[in-house]
mmCIF file of N, CA and C in Angstrom:
data_model
loop_
_atom_site.group_PDB
_atom_site.id
_atom_site.type_symbol
_atom_site.label_atom_id
_atom_site.label_comp_id
_atom_site.label_asym_id
_atom_site.label_seq_id
_atom_site.Cartn_x
_atom_site.Cartn_y
_atom_site.Cartn_z
ATOM 1 N N VAL A 237 41.840 26.709 -0.991
ATOM 2 C CA VAL A 237 40.541 27.336 -0.690
ATOM 3 C C VAL A 237 39.484 26.244 -0.673
ATOM 4 N N ASN A 238 38.677 26.248 0.360
ATOM 5 C CA ASN A 238 37.610 25.251 0.507
ATOM 6 C C ASN A 238 36.368 25.758 -0.220
ATOM 7 N N PRO A 239 35.929 25.058 -1.300
ATOM 8 C CA PRO A 239 34.753 25.538 -2.045
ATOM 9 C C PRO A 239 33.454 25.317 -1.272
ATOM 10 N N TYR A 240 33.511 24.529 -0.195
ATOM 11 C CA TYR A 240 32.273 24.250 0.538
ATOM 12 C C TYR A 240 32.179 25.158 1.747
ATOM 13 N N PRO A 241 31.076 25.866 1.885
ATOM 14 C CA PRO A 241 30.930 26.739 3.060
ATOM 15 C C PRO A 241 30.881 25.879 4.324
ATOM 16 N N GLU A 242 31.435 26.430 5.384
ATOM 17 C CA GLU A 242 31.431 25.696 6.641
ATOM 18 C C GLU A 242 30.209 26.078 7.466
ATOM 19 N N ASN A 243 29.940 25.251 8.462
ATOM 20 C CA ASN A 243 28.851 25.526 9.410
ATOM 21 C C ASN A 243 27.498 25.721 8.736
ATOM 22 N N VAL A 244 27.261 24.968 7.684
ATOM 23 C CA VAL A 244 25.962 25.046 7.027
ATOM 24 C C VAL A 244 24.989 24.195 7.833
ATOM 25 N N GLU A 245 23.835 24.764 8.139
ATOM 26 C CA GLU A 245 22.848 24.014 8.902
ATOM 27 C C GLU A 245 22.090 23.087 7.949
ATOM 28 N N ILE A 246 22.050 21.823 8.288
ATOM 29 C CA ILE A 246 21.332 20.862 7.449
ATOM 30 C C ILE A 246 19.946 20.677 8.053
ATOM 31 N N PRO A 247 18.933 21.040 7.319
ATOM 32 C CA PRO A 247 17.586 20.911 7.887
ATOM 33 C C PRO A 247 17.251 19.436 8.110
ATOM 34 N N SER A 248 16.614 19.160 9.232
ATOM 35 C CA SER A 248 16.233 17.775 9.479
ATOM 36 C C SER A 248 14.918 17.491 8.749
ATOM 37 N N ILE A 249 14.818 16.293 8.248
ATOM 38 C CA ILE A 249 13.614 15.908 7.504
ATOM 39 C C ILE A 249 12.684 15.172 8.455
ATOM 40 N N LEU A 250 11.514 15.705 8.600
ATOM 41 C CA LEU A 250 10.538 15.057 9.468
ATOM 42 C C LEU A 250 9.752 14.043 8.659
ATOM 43 N N ALA A 251 9.491 12.928 9.273
ATOM 44 C CA ALA A 251 8.680 11.910 8.590
ATOM 45 C C ALA A 251 7.278 12.470 8.421
ATOM 46 N N GLU A 252 6.805 12.433 7.204
ATOM 47 C CA GLU A 252 5.457 12.944 6.970
ATOM 48 C C GLU A 252 4.449 11.867 7.322
ATOM 49 N N PRO A 253 3.357 12.265 7.984
ATOM 50 C CA PRO A 253 2.347 11.250 8.282
ATOM 51 C C PRO A 253 1.778 10.696 6.972
ATOM 52 N N GLU A 254 1.457 9.429 6.998
ATOM 53 C CA GLU A 254 0.910 8.793 5.801
ATOM 54 C C GLU A 254 -0.415 9.472 5.470
ATOM 55 N N PRO A 255 -0.581 9.931 4.233
ATOM 56 C CA PRO A 255 -1.850 10.596 3.918
ATOM 57 C C PRO A 255 -3.010 9.609 4.048
ATOM 58 N N ALA A 256 -4.120 10.096 4.556
ATOM 59 C CA ALA A 256 -5.295 9.236 4.692
ATOM 60 C C ALA A 256 -5.743 8.820 3.300
ATOM 61 N N LYS A 257 -6.066 7.561 3.163
ATOM 62 C CA LYS A 257 -6.542 7.055 1.882
ATOM 63 C C LYS A 257 -7.906 7.646 1.572
ATOM 64 N N THR A 258 -8.165 7.869 0.312
ATOM 65 C CA THR A 258 -9.513 8.274 -0.080
ATOM 66 C C THR A 258 -10.086 7.173 -0.962
ATOM 67 N N PHE A 259 -11.393 7.087 -0.960
ATOM 68 C CA PHE A 259 -12.060 5.996 -1.659
ATOM 69 C C PHE A 259 -13.174 6.535 -2.540
ATOM 70 N N ARG A 260 -13.332 5.907 -3.697
ATOM 71 C CA ARG A 260 -14.519 6.168 -4.521
ATOM 72 C C ARG A 260 -15.615 5.272 -3.982
ATOM 73 N N PHE A 261 -16.785 5.844 -3.797
ATOM 74 C CA PHE A 261 -17.872 5.024 -3.263
ATOM 75 C C PHE A 261 -19.204 5.505 -3.796
ATOM 76 N N LEU A 262 -20.172 4.611 -3.756
ATOM 77 C CA LEU A 262 -21.541 4.937 -4.141
ATOM 78 C C LEU A 262 -22.312 5.238 -2.867
ATOM 79 N N GLY A 263 -23.241 6.157 -2.938
ATOM 80 C CA GLY A 263 -24.072 6.461 -1.785
ATOM 81 C C GLY A 263 -23.634 7.740 -1.092
ATOM 82 N N GLY A 264 -24.312 8.041 0.026
ATOM 83 C CA GLY A 264 -24.069 9.302 0.710
ATOM 84 C C GLY A 264 -23.493 9.169 2.109
ATOM 85 N N ASN A 265 -23.479 7.969 2.674
ATOM 86 C CA ASN A 265 -22.902 7.691 3.999
ATOM 87 C C ASN A 265 -23.509 8.532 5.126
ATOM 88 N N LYS A 266 -24.770 8.945 4.982
ATOM 89 C CA LYS A 266 -25.393 9.791 5.995
ATOM 90 C C LYS A 266 -25.629 9.060 7.320
ATOM 91 N N LYS A 267 -25.804 7.738 7.258
ATOM 92 C CA LYS A 267 -26.053 6.979 8.495
ATOM 93 C C LYS A 267 -24.829 6.176 8.924
ATOM 94 N N SER A 268 -23.662 6.518 8.357
ATOM 95 C CA SER A 268 -22.399 5.869 8.732
ATOM 96 C C SER A 268 -22.463 4.349 8.597
ATOM 97 N N VAL A 269 -22.963 3.900 7.447
ATOM 98 C CA VAL A 269 -23.013 2.462 7.152
ATOM 99 C C VAL A 269 -22.086 2.210 5.969
ATOM 100 N N LEU A 270 -21.076 1.378 6.200
ATOM 101 C CA LEU A 270 -20.132 1.046 5.136
ATOM 102 C C LEU A 270 -20.457 -0.353 4.620
ATOM 103 N N ILE A 271 -20.667 -0.460 3.322
ATOM 104 C CA ILE A 271 -20.925 -1.754 2.702
ATOM 105 C C ILE A 271 -19.737 -2.064 1.798
ATOM 106 N N LEU A 272 -19.042 -3.156 2.115
ATOM 107 C CA LEU A 272 -17.933 -3.595 1.276
ATOM 108 C C LEU A 272 -18.393 -4.753 0.409
ATOM 109 N N VAL A 273 -18.111 -4.664 -0.871
ATOM 110 C CA VAL A 273 -18.335 -5.786 -1.775
ATOM 111 C C VAL A 273 -16.971 -6.138 -2.355
ATOM 112 N N ASN A 274 -16.869 -7.274 -2.991
ATOM 113 C CA ASN A 274 -15.575 -7.681 -3.533
ATOM 114 C C ASN A 274 -15.804 -8.351 -4.880
ATOM 115 N N ASP A 275 -15.778 -7.559 -5.928
ATOM 116 C CA ASP A 275 -16.035 -8.099 -7.262
ATOM 117 C C ASP A 275 -15.083 -7.462 -8.272
ATOM 118 N N PRO A 276 -14.078 -8.228 -8.701
ATOM 119 C CA PRO A 276 -13.116 -7.657 -9.647
ATOM 120 C C PRO A 276 -13.679 -7.460 -11.047
ATOM 121 N N HIS A 277 -14.868 -8.030 -11.346
ATOM 122 C CA HIS A 277 -15.409 -7.976 -12.706
ATOM 123 C C HIS A 277 -16.545 -6.979 -12.879
ATOM 124 N N ASN A 278 -17.206 -6.593 -11.785
ATOM 125 C CA ASN A 278 -18.345 -5.673 -11.863
ATOM 126 C C ASN A 278 -18.148 -4.521 -10.885
ATOM 127 N N ASP A 279 -18.846 -3.404 -11.142
ATOM 128 C CA ASP A 279 -18.763 -2.263 -10.225
ATOM 129 C C ASP A 279 -19.197 -2.657 -8.822
ATOM 130 N N VAL A 280 -20.283 -3.404 -8.743
ATOM 131 C CA VAL A 280 -20.820 -3.819 -7.446
ATOM 132 C C VAL A 280 -20.887 -5.335 -7.377
ATOM 133 N N SER A 281 -21.648 -5.925 -8.276
ATOM 134 C CA SER A 281 -21.800 -7.376 -8.314
ATOM 135 C C SER A 281 -22.521 -7.746 -9.601
ATOM 136 N N THR A 282 -22.860 -9.015 -9.724
ATOM 137 C CA THR A 282 -23.665 -9.464 -10.856
ATOM 138 C C THR A 282 -25.085 -8.925 -10.659
ATOM 139 N N GLU A 283 -25.922 -9.122 -11.645
ATOM 140 C CA GLU A 283 -27.314 -8.661 -11.525
ATOM 141 C C GLU A 283 -27.989 -9.313 -10.319
ATOM 142 N N GLN A 284 -27.765 -10.640 -10.122
ATOM 143 C CA GLN A 284 -28.364 -11.322 -8.972
ATOM 144 C C GLN A 284 -27.836 -10.720 -7.667
ATOM 145 N N GLY A 285 -26.537 -10.463 -7.625
ATOM 146 C CA GLY A 285 -25.916 -9.894 -6.423
ATOM 147 C C GLY A 285 -26.431 -8.500 -6.118
ATOM 148 N N ARG A 286 -26.591 -7.683 -7.166
ATOM 149 C CA ARG A 286 -27.105 -6.314 -6.962
ATOM 150 C C ARG A 286 -28.546 -6.354 -6.470
ATOM 151 N N GLU A 287 -29.336 -7.252 -7.032
ATOM 152 C CA GLU A 287 -30.730 -7.382 -6.610
ATOM 153 C C GLU A 287 -30.799 -7.807 -5.145
ATOM 154 N N LEU A 288 -29.946 -8.746 -4.765
ATOM 155 C CA LEU A 288 -29.900 -9.188 -3.370
ATOM 156 C C LEU A 288 -29.510 -8.024 -2.462
ATOM 157 N N LEU A 289 -28.525 -7.240 -2.876
ATOM 158 C CA LEU A 289 -28.098 -6.095 -2.074
ATOM 159 C C LEU A 289 -29.239 -5.094 -1.912
ATOM 160 N N ARG A 290 -30.003 -4.871 -2.989
ATOM 161 C CA ARG A 290 -31.159 -3.961 -2.885
ATOM 162 C C ARG A 290 -32.124 -4.455 -1.807
ATOM 163 N N LYS A 291 -32.373 -5.774 -1.793
ATOM 164 C CA LYS A 291 -33.279 -6.340 -0.791
ATOM 165 C C LYS A 291 -32.705 -6.196 0.619
ATOM 166 N N ILE A 292 -31.389 -6.392 0.735
ATOM 167 C CA ILE A 292 -30.747 -6.308 2.051
ATOM 168 C C ILE A 292 -30.861 -4.889 2.616
ATOM 169 N N VAL A 293 -30.506 -3.882 1.811
ATOM 170 C CA VAL A 293 -30.543 -2.517 2.349
ATOM 171 C C VAL A 293 -31.981 -2.087 2.635
ATOM 172 N N LYS A 294 -32.900 -2.549 1.811
ATOM 173 C CA LYS A 294 -34.308 -2.228 2.046
ATOM 174 C C LYS A 294 -34.790 -2.866 3.354
ATOM 175 N N ALA A 295 -34.323 -4.090 3.622
ATOM 176 C CA ALA A 295 -34.727 -4.809 4.842
ATOM 177 C C ALA A 295 -34.297 -4.077 6.104
ATOM 178 N N VAL A 296 -33.217 -3.332 6.039
ATOM 179 C CA VAL A 296 -32.764 -2.585 7.215
ATOM 180 C C VAL A 296 -33.060 -1.088 7.067
ATOM 181 N N ASP A 297 -34.030 -0.766 6.207
ATOM 182 C CA ASP A 297 -34.511 0.607 6.038
ATOM 183 C C ASP A 297 -33.411 1.596 5.673
ATOM 184 N N LEU A 298 -32.547 1.197 4.756
ATOM 185 C CA LEU A 298 -31.514 2.107 4.284
ATOM 186 C C LEU A 298 -31.784 2.470 2.836
ATOM 187 N N GLY A 299 -31.531 3.723 2.508
ATOM 188 C CA GLY A 299 -31.585 4.169 1.130
ATOM 189 C C GLY A 299 -30.175 4.525 0.696
ATOM 190 N N THR A 300 -29.987 4.759 -0.586
ATOM 191 C CA THR A 300 -28.661 5.075 -1.115
ATOM 192 C C THR A 300 -27.981 6.237 -0.379
ATOM 193 N N PRO A 301 -28.720 7.288 0.044
ATOM 194 C CA PRO A 301 -28.024 8.377 0.753
ATOM 195 C C PRO A 301 -27.451 7.952 2.106
ATOM 196 N N ASP A 302 -27.924 6.817 2.651
ATOM 197 C CA ASP A 302 -27.558 6.428 4.014
ATOM 198 C C ASP A 302 -26.229 5.700 4.119
ATOM 199 N N PHE A 303 -25.809 5.012 3.045
ATOM 200 C CA PHE A 303 -24.626 4.165 3.153
ATOM 201 C C PHE A 303 -23.557 4.563 2.149
ATOM 202 N N ALA A 304 -22.359 4.022 2.380
ATOM 203 C CA ALA A 304 -21.259 4.148 1.421
ATOM 204 C C ALA A 304 -20.935 2.739 0.946
ATOM 205 N N LEU A 305 -20.939 2.542 -0.360
ATOM 206 C CA LEU A 305 -20.669 1.232 -0.944
ATOM 207 C C LEU A 305 -19.311 1.275 -1.645
ATOM 208 N N VAL A 306 -18.401 0.415 -1.208
ATOM 209 C CA VAL A 306 -17.050 0.381 -1.767
ATOM 210 C C VAL A 306 -16.769 -1.019 -2.304
ATOM 211 N N ASN A 307 -16.209 -1.082 -3.513
ATOM 212 C CA ASN A 307 -15.781 -2.372 -4.062
ATOM 213 C C ASN A 307 -14.327 -2.597 -3.641
ATOM 214 N N TYR A 308 -14.143 -3.518 -2.698
ATOM 215 C CA TYR A 308 -12.816 -3.799 -2.145
ATOM 216 C C TYR A 308 -11.826 -4.226 -3.237
ATOM 217 N N ALA A 309 -12.317 -4.823 -4.310
ATOM 218 C CA ALA A 309 -11.437 -5.272 -5.400
ATOM 219 C C ALA A 309 -10.629 -4.106 -5.977
ATOM 220 N N ASN A 310 -11.123 -2.871 -5.815
ATOM 221 C CA ASN A 310 -10.398 -1.689 -6.296
ATOM 222 C C ASN A 310 -9.330 -1.227 -5.308
ATOM 223 N N TYR A 311 -9.350 -1.773 -4.091
ATOM 224 C CA TYR A 311 -8.423 -1.331 -3.045
ATOM 225 C C TYR A 311 -7.813 -2.528 -2.317
ATOM 226 N N PRO A 312 -7.209 -3.470 -3.046
ATOM 227 C CA PRO A 312 -6.677 -4.666 -2.385
ATOM 228 C C PRO A 312 -5.631 -4.287 -1.340
ATOM 229 N N GLY A 313 -5.655 -5.001 -0.223
ATOM 230 C CA GLY A 313 -4.664 -4.738 0.821
ATOM 231 C C GLY A 313 -5.071 -3.655 1.802
ATOM 232 N N THR A 314 -6.180 -2.992 1.543
ATOM 233 C CA THR A 314 -6.623 -1.929 2.452
ATOM 234 C C THR A 314 -7.176 -2.569 3.720
ATOM 235 N N ASP A 315 -6.757 -2.038 4.866
ATOM 236 C CA ASP A 315 -7.218 -2.625 6.114
ATOM 237 C C ASP A 315 -8.391 -1.844 6.713
ATOM 238 N N PHE A 316 -8.950 -2.434 7.746
ATOM 239 C CA PHE A 316 -10.116 -1.835 8.401
ATOM 240 C C PHE A 316 -9.813 -0.422 8.895
ATOM 241 N N THR A 317 -8.610 -0.219 9.421
ATOM 242 C CA THR A 317 -8.241 1.089 9.975
ATOM 243 C C THR A 317 -8.376 2.196 8.930
ATOM 244 N N ALA A 318 -7.918 1.924 7.706
ATOM 245 C CA ALA A 318 -8.006 2.928 6.637
ATOM 246 C C ALA A 318 -9.468 3.230 6.296
ATOM 247 N N PHE A 319 -10.284 2.167 6.208
ATOM 248 C CA PHE A 319 -11.710 2.376 5.938
ATOM 249 C C PHE A 319 -12.358 3.150 7.092
ATOM 250 N N HIS A 320 -12.003 2.783 8.312
ATOM 251 C CA HIS A 320 -12.607 3.414 9.482
ATOM 252 C C HIS A 320 -12.241 4.895 9.545
ATOM 253 N N ARG A 321 -10.974 5.200 9.238
ATOM 254 C CA ARG A 321 -10.517 6.589 9.273
ATOM 255 C C ARG A 321 -11.310 7.442 8.283
ATOM 256 N N PHE A 322 -11.597 6.869 7.109
ATOM 257 C CA PHE A 322 -12.266 7.628 6.052
ATOM 258 C C PHE A 322 -13.782 7.693 6.253
ATOM 259 N N PHE A 323 -14.404 6.551 6.568
ATOM 260 C CA PHE A 323 -15.867 6.486 6.596
ATOM 261 C C PHE A 323 -16.479 6.605 7.993
ATOM 262 N N LYS A 324 -15.691 6.308 9.040
ATOM 263 C CA LYS A 324 -16.192 6.293 10.422
ATOM 264 C C LYS A 324 -17.497 5.498 10.545
ATOM 265 N N PRO A 325 -17.487 4.243 10.077
ATOM 266 C CA PRO A 325 -18.743 3.483 10.071
ATOM 267 C C PRO A 325 -19.197 3.073 11.472
ATOM 268 N N GLU A 326 -20.509 3.174 11.689
ATOM 269 C CA GLU A 326 -21.095 2.622 12.911
ATOM 270 C C GLU A 326 -21.496 1.179 12.624
ATOM 271 N N LEU A 327 -21.775 0.916 11.339
ATOM 272 C CA LEU A 327 -22.133 -0.425 10.907
ATOM 273 C C LEU A 327 -21.365 -0.726 9.619
ATOM 274 N N MET A 328 -20.808 -1.924 9.541
ATOM 275 C CA MET A 328 -20.126 -2.323 8.320
ATOM 276 C C MET A 328 -20.651 -3.695 7.894
ATOM 277 N N LEU A 329 -21.092 -3.770 6.659
ATOM 278 C CA LEU A 329 -21.519 -5.041 6.069
ATOM 279 C C LEU A 329 -20.453 -5.428 5.055
ATOM 280 N N SER A 330 -19.865 -6.584 5.251
ATOM 281 C CA SER A 330 -18.771 -7.006 4.389
ATOM 282 C C SER A 330 -19.178 -8.241 3.595
ATOM 283 N N PHE A 331 -19.260 -8.085 2.282
ATOM 284 C CA PHE A 331 -19.662 -9.187 1.401
ATOM 285 C C PHE A 331 -18.452 -9.655 0.600
ATOM 286 N N GLY A 332 -17.905 -10.802 0.991
ATOM 287 C CA GLY A 332 -16.794 -11.364 0.236
ATOM 288 C C GLY A 332 -15.446 -10.765 0.554
ATOM 289 N N VAL A 333 -15.349 -9.955 1.611
ATOM 290 C CA VAL A 333 -14.054 -9.436 2.044
ATOM 291 C C VAL A 333 -13.728 -10.140 3.358
ATOM 292 N N GLU A 334 -12.611 -10.845 3.361
ATOM 293 C CA GLU A 334 -12.244 -11.653 4.529
ATOM 294 C C GLU A 334 -11.755 -10.785 5.682
ATOM 295 N N ILE A 335 -11.967 -11.288 6.889
ATOM 296 C CA ILE A 335 -11.484 -10.606 8.094
ATOM 297 C C ILE A 335 -9.975 -10.394 8.001
ATOM 298 N N SER A 336 -9.261 -11.417 7.520
ATOM 299 C CA SER A 336 -7.801 -11.327 7.432
ATOM 300 C C SER A 336 -7.369 -10.249 6.435
ATOM 301 N N ALA A 337 -8.133 -10.066 5.355
ATOM 302 C CA ALA A 337 -7.792 -9.037 4.362
ATOM 303 C C ALA A 337 -7.877 -7.642 4.987
ATOM 304 N N LEU A 338 -8.790 -7.488 5.944
ATOM 305 C CA LEU A 338 -8.968 -6.196 6.617
ATOM 306 C C LEU A 338 -8.020 -6.053 7.807
ATOM 307 N N LYS A 339 -7.154 -7.073 7.999
ATOM 308 C CA LYS A 339 -6.178 -7.099 9.094
ATOM 309 C C LYS A 339 -6.859 -6.925 10.455
ATOM 310 N N LEU A 340 -7.974 -7.616 10.617
ATOM 311 C CA LEU A 340 -8.671 -7.611 11.898
ATOM 312 C C LEU A 340 -8.361 -8.914 12.616
ATOM 313 N N ASN A 341 -8.033 -8.815 13.881
ATOM 314 C CA ASN A 341 -7.740 -10.006 14.661
ATOM 315 C C ASN A 341 -9.033 -10.485 15.316
ATOM 316 N N LEU A 342 -9.955 -10.916 14.476
ATOM 317 C CA LEU A 342 -11.275 -11.317 14.946
ATOM 318 C C LEU A 342 -11.638 -12.656 14.328
ATOM 319 N N THR A 343 -12.634 -13.292 14.901
ATOM 320 C CA THR A 343 -13.131 -14.544 14.342
ATOM 321 C C THR A 343 -14.612 -14.377 14.067
ATOM 322 N N TRP A 344 -15.008 -14.704 12.848
ATOM 323 C CA TRP A 344 -16.425 -14.600 12.482
ATOM 324 C C TRP A 344 -17.127 -15.882 12.887
ATOM 325 N N GLN A 345 -18.149 -15.749 13.739
ATOM 326 C CA GLN A 345 -18.909 -16.928 14.163
ATOM 327 C C GLN A 345 -20.396 -16.713 13.905
ATOM 328 N N ASN A 346 -20.680 -16.074 12.767
ATOM 329 C CA ASN A 346 -22.065 -15.815 12.368
ATOM 330 C C ASN A 346 -22.825 -14.957 13.368
ATOM 331 N N GLU A 347 -22.102 -14.145 14.118
ATOM 332 C CA GLU A 347 -22.721 -13.191 15.029
ATOM 333 C C GLU A 347 -22.124 -11.821 14.741
ATOM 334 N N ILE A 348 -22.906 -10.776 15.011
ATOM 335 C CA ILE A 348 -22.407 -9.417 14.820
ATOM 336 C C ILE A 348 -21.171 -9.219 15.700
ATOM 337 N N ILE A 349 -20.125 -8.667 15.127
ATOM 338 C CA ILE A 349 -18.904 -8.369 15.873
ATOM 339 C C ILE A 349 -18.921 -6.885 16.208
ATOM 340 N N LEU A 350 -18.652 -6.558 17.462
ATOM 341 C CA LEU A 350 -18.492 -5.160 17.839
ATOM 342 C C LEU A 350 -17.002 -4.905 17.922
ATOM 343 N N HIS A 351 -16.503 -4.066 17.035
ATOM 344 C CA HIS A 351 -15.074 -3.744 17.009
ATOM 345 C C HIS A 351 -14.953 -2.243 17.229
ATOM 346 N N GLY A 352 -14.504 -1.838 18.411
ATOM 347 C CA GLY A 352 -14.519 -0.423 18.761
ATOM 348 C C GLY A 352 -15.969 0.020 18.783
ATOM 349 N N SER A 353 -16.290 1.028 18.003
ATOM 350 C CA SER A 353 -17.679 1.515 17.953
ATOM 351 C C SER A 353 -18.417 1.013 16.714
ATOM 352 N N THR A 354 -17.789 0.099 15.967
ATOM 353 C CA THR A 354 -18.373 -0.380 14.715
ATOM 354 C C THR A 354 -18.933 -1.794 14.873
ATOM 355 N N ARG A 355 -20.198 -1.956 14.485
ATOM 356 C CA ARG A 355 -20.772 -3.302 14.417
ATOM 357 C C ARG A 355 -20.483 -3.834 13.017
ATOM 358 N N ILE A 356 -19.976 -5.063 12.953
ATOM 359 C CA ILE A 356 -19.551 -5.621 11.668
ATOM 360 C C ILE A 356 -20.267 -6.947 11.422
ATOM 361 N N ILE A 357 -20.762 -7.106 10.213
ATOM 362 C CA ILE A 357 -21.365 -8.363 9.789
ATOM 363 C C ILE A 357 -20.620 -8.824 8.536
ATOM 364 N N PHE A 358 -20.129 -10.060 8.574
ATOM 365 C CA PHE A 358 -19.455 -10.637 7.421
ATOM 366 C C PHE A 358 -20.386 -11.621 6.725
ATOM 367 N N ALA A 359 -20.353 -11.635 5.416
ATOM 368 C CA ALA A 359 -21.163 -12.563 4.626
ATOM 369 C C ALA A 359 -20.388 -12.889 3.353
ATOM 370 N N PRO A 360 -20.773 -13.975 2.689
ATOM 371 C CA PRO A 360 -20.101 -14.311 1.421
ATOM 372 C C PRO A 360 -20.321 -13.222 0.358
ATOM 373 N N ASN A 361 -19.525 -13.296 -0.674
ATOM 374 C CA ASN A 361 -19.682 -12.440 -1.837
ATOM 375 C C ASN A 361 -21.157 -12.441 -2.270
ATOM 376 N N LEU A 362 -21.679 -11.301 -2.670
ATOM 377 C CA LEU A 362 -23.107 -11.177 -2.992
ATOM 378 C C LEU A 362 -23.598 -12.220 -3.982
ATOM 379 N N HIS A 363 -22.826 -12.466 -5.033
ATOM 380 C CA HIS A 363 -23.279 -13.413 -6.053
ATOM 381 C C HIS A 363 -23.414 -14.819 -5.459
ATOM 382 N N LYS A 364 -22.415 -15.234 -4.663
ATOM 383 C CA LYS A 364 -22.473 -16.557 -4.021
ATOM 384 C C LYS A 364 -23.591 -16.586 -2.983
ATOM 385 N N LEU A 365 -23.714 -15.503 -2.240
ATOM 386 C CA LEU A 365 -24.712 -15.418 -1.171
ATOM 387 C C LEU A 365 -26.120 -15.625 -1.723
ATOM 388 N N ASP A 366 -26.348 -15.137 -2.941
ATOM 389 C CA ASP A 366 -27.682 -15.224 -3.531
ATOM 390 C C ASP A 366 -28.186 -16.672 -3.588
ATOM 391 N N SER A 367 -27.282 -17.636 -3.746
ATOM 392 C CA SER A 367 -27.722 -19.035 -3.841
ATOM 393 C C SER A 367 -27.347 -19.862 -2.600
ATOM 394 N N ASP A 368 -26.834 -19.208 -1.556
ATOM 395 C CA ASP A 368 -26.431 -19.919 -0.336
ATOM 396 C C ASP A 368 -27.480 -19.685 0.755
ATOM 397 N N ILE A 369 -28.421 -20.635 0.865
ATOM 398 C CA ILE A 369 -29.560 -20.467 1.773
ATOM 399 C C ILE A 369 -29.108 -20.302 3.225
ATOM 400 N N MET A 370 -28.155 -21.117 3.680
ATOM 401 C CA MET A 370 -27.708 -21.045 5.074
ATOM 402 C C MET A 370 -27.058 -19.690 5.379
ATOM 403 N N ALA A 371 -26.205 -19.234 4.482
ATOM 404 C CA ALA A 371 -25.534 -17.945 4.696
ATOM 405 C C ALA A 371 -26.562 -16.813 4.695
ATOM 406 N N LYS A 372 -27.568 -16.928 3.823
ATOM 407 C CA LYS A 372 -28.632 -15.915 3.780
ATOM 408 C C LYS A 372 -29.390 -15.876 5.104
ATOM 409 N N LYS A 373 -29.717 -17.062 5.631
ATOM 410 C CA LYS A 373 -30.441 -17.122 6.911
ATOM 411 C C LYS A 373 -29.624 -16.489 8.030
ATOM 412 N N SER A 374 -28.337 -16.791 8.055
ATOM 413 C CA SER A 374 -27.440 -16.223 9.065
ATOM 414 C C SER A 374 -27.416 -14.698 8.954
ATOM 415 N N LEU A 375 -27.243 -14.210 7.718
ATOM 416 C CA LEU A 375 -27.211 -12.771 7.478
ATOM 417 C C LEU A 375 -28.534 -12.144 7.900
ATOM 418 N N TRP A 376 -29.618 -12.775 7.518
ATOM 419 C CA TRP A 376 -30.938 -12.242 7.827
ATOM 420 C C TRP A 376 -31.135 -12.104 9.339
ATOM 421 N N GLY A 377 -30.701 -13.132 10.069
ATOM 422 C CA GLY A 377 -30.806 -13.092 11.527
ATOM 423 C C GLY A 377 -30.045 -11.914 12.108
ATOM 424 N N ASN A 378 -28.851 -11.661 11.587
ATOM 425 C CA ASN A 378 -28.054 -10.536 12.068
ATOM 426 C C ASN A 378 -28.670 -9.194 11.673
ATOM 427 N N LEU A 379 -29.208 -9.137 10.461
ATOM 428 C CA LEU A 379 -29.834 -7.882 10.012
ATOM 429 C C LEU A 379 -31.021 -7.522 10.884
ATOM 430 N N GLN A 380 -31.763 -8.538 11.350
ATOM 431 C CA GLN A 380 -32.915 -8.277 12.217
ATOM 432 C C GLN A 380 -32.472 -7.610 13.519
ATOM 433 N N LYS A 381 -31.251 -7.939 13.976
ATOM 434 C CA LYS A 381 -30.754 -7.390 15.245
ATOM 435 C C LYS A 381 -30.322 -5.933 15.135
ATOM 436 N N ILE A 382 -30.049 -5.469 13.922
ATOM 437 C CA ILE A 382 -29.525 -4.095 13.792
ATOM 438 C C ILE A 382 -30.607 -3.099 13.429
ATOM 439 N N LYS A 383 -31.818 -3.565 13.165
ATOM 440 C CA LYS A 383 -32.883 -2.653 12.732
ATOM 441 C C LYS A 383 -33.226 -1.661 13.828
#
C-alpha cells in the first residue's frame, strides 16, 4: 500500500516582490525634497553641521514640513532607487553620501545633476562642509539655481 496519495497538485511558489523599504525621517516632505546626511554618531550632525543645515534650508526657503531628512548611516547600502520609491524627491541634497553608495552611474562635477525627474546636489558631510570654504561656495552656487 502506498502511503502517499497520488496526483497531488503541488502549488507553485511565486516570487514575492521585494517589499518597499521604509525609512525613519525628520520633516514632512511636503515639497518632495530629500536631504541625506551621513553621520554614524549623531541623529543629524554635530552642532556646527546642524546649524549649517538650518542656514542651507532657510536659504532655499524650506521649512521642516517641506523636506524629509534621512541619516544614511542608519541605512547603509540603500540605493537611490529605494529612496526614490519611498520619497519621490524632486530635489535631493546629499551631504556626505557618495554617488557610488547610492549606486548611481553619475559623476559629480559641482553642478546640479538631473537624474530622471530628480535634481541632485552632492556636498561633503555637514560637519566637514562647515569648514570647507570652496565646497560651501560650490553648494551655495547650486542652491541659488534651485530657488
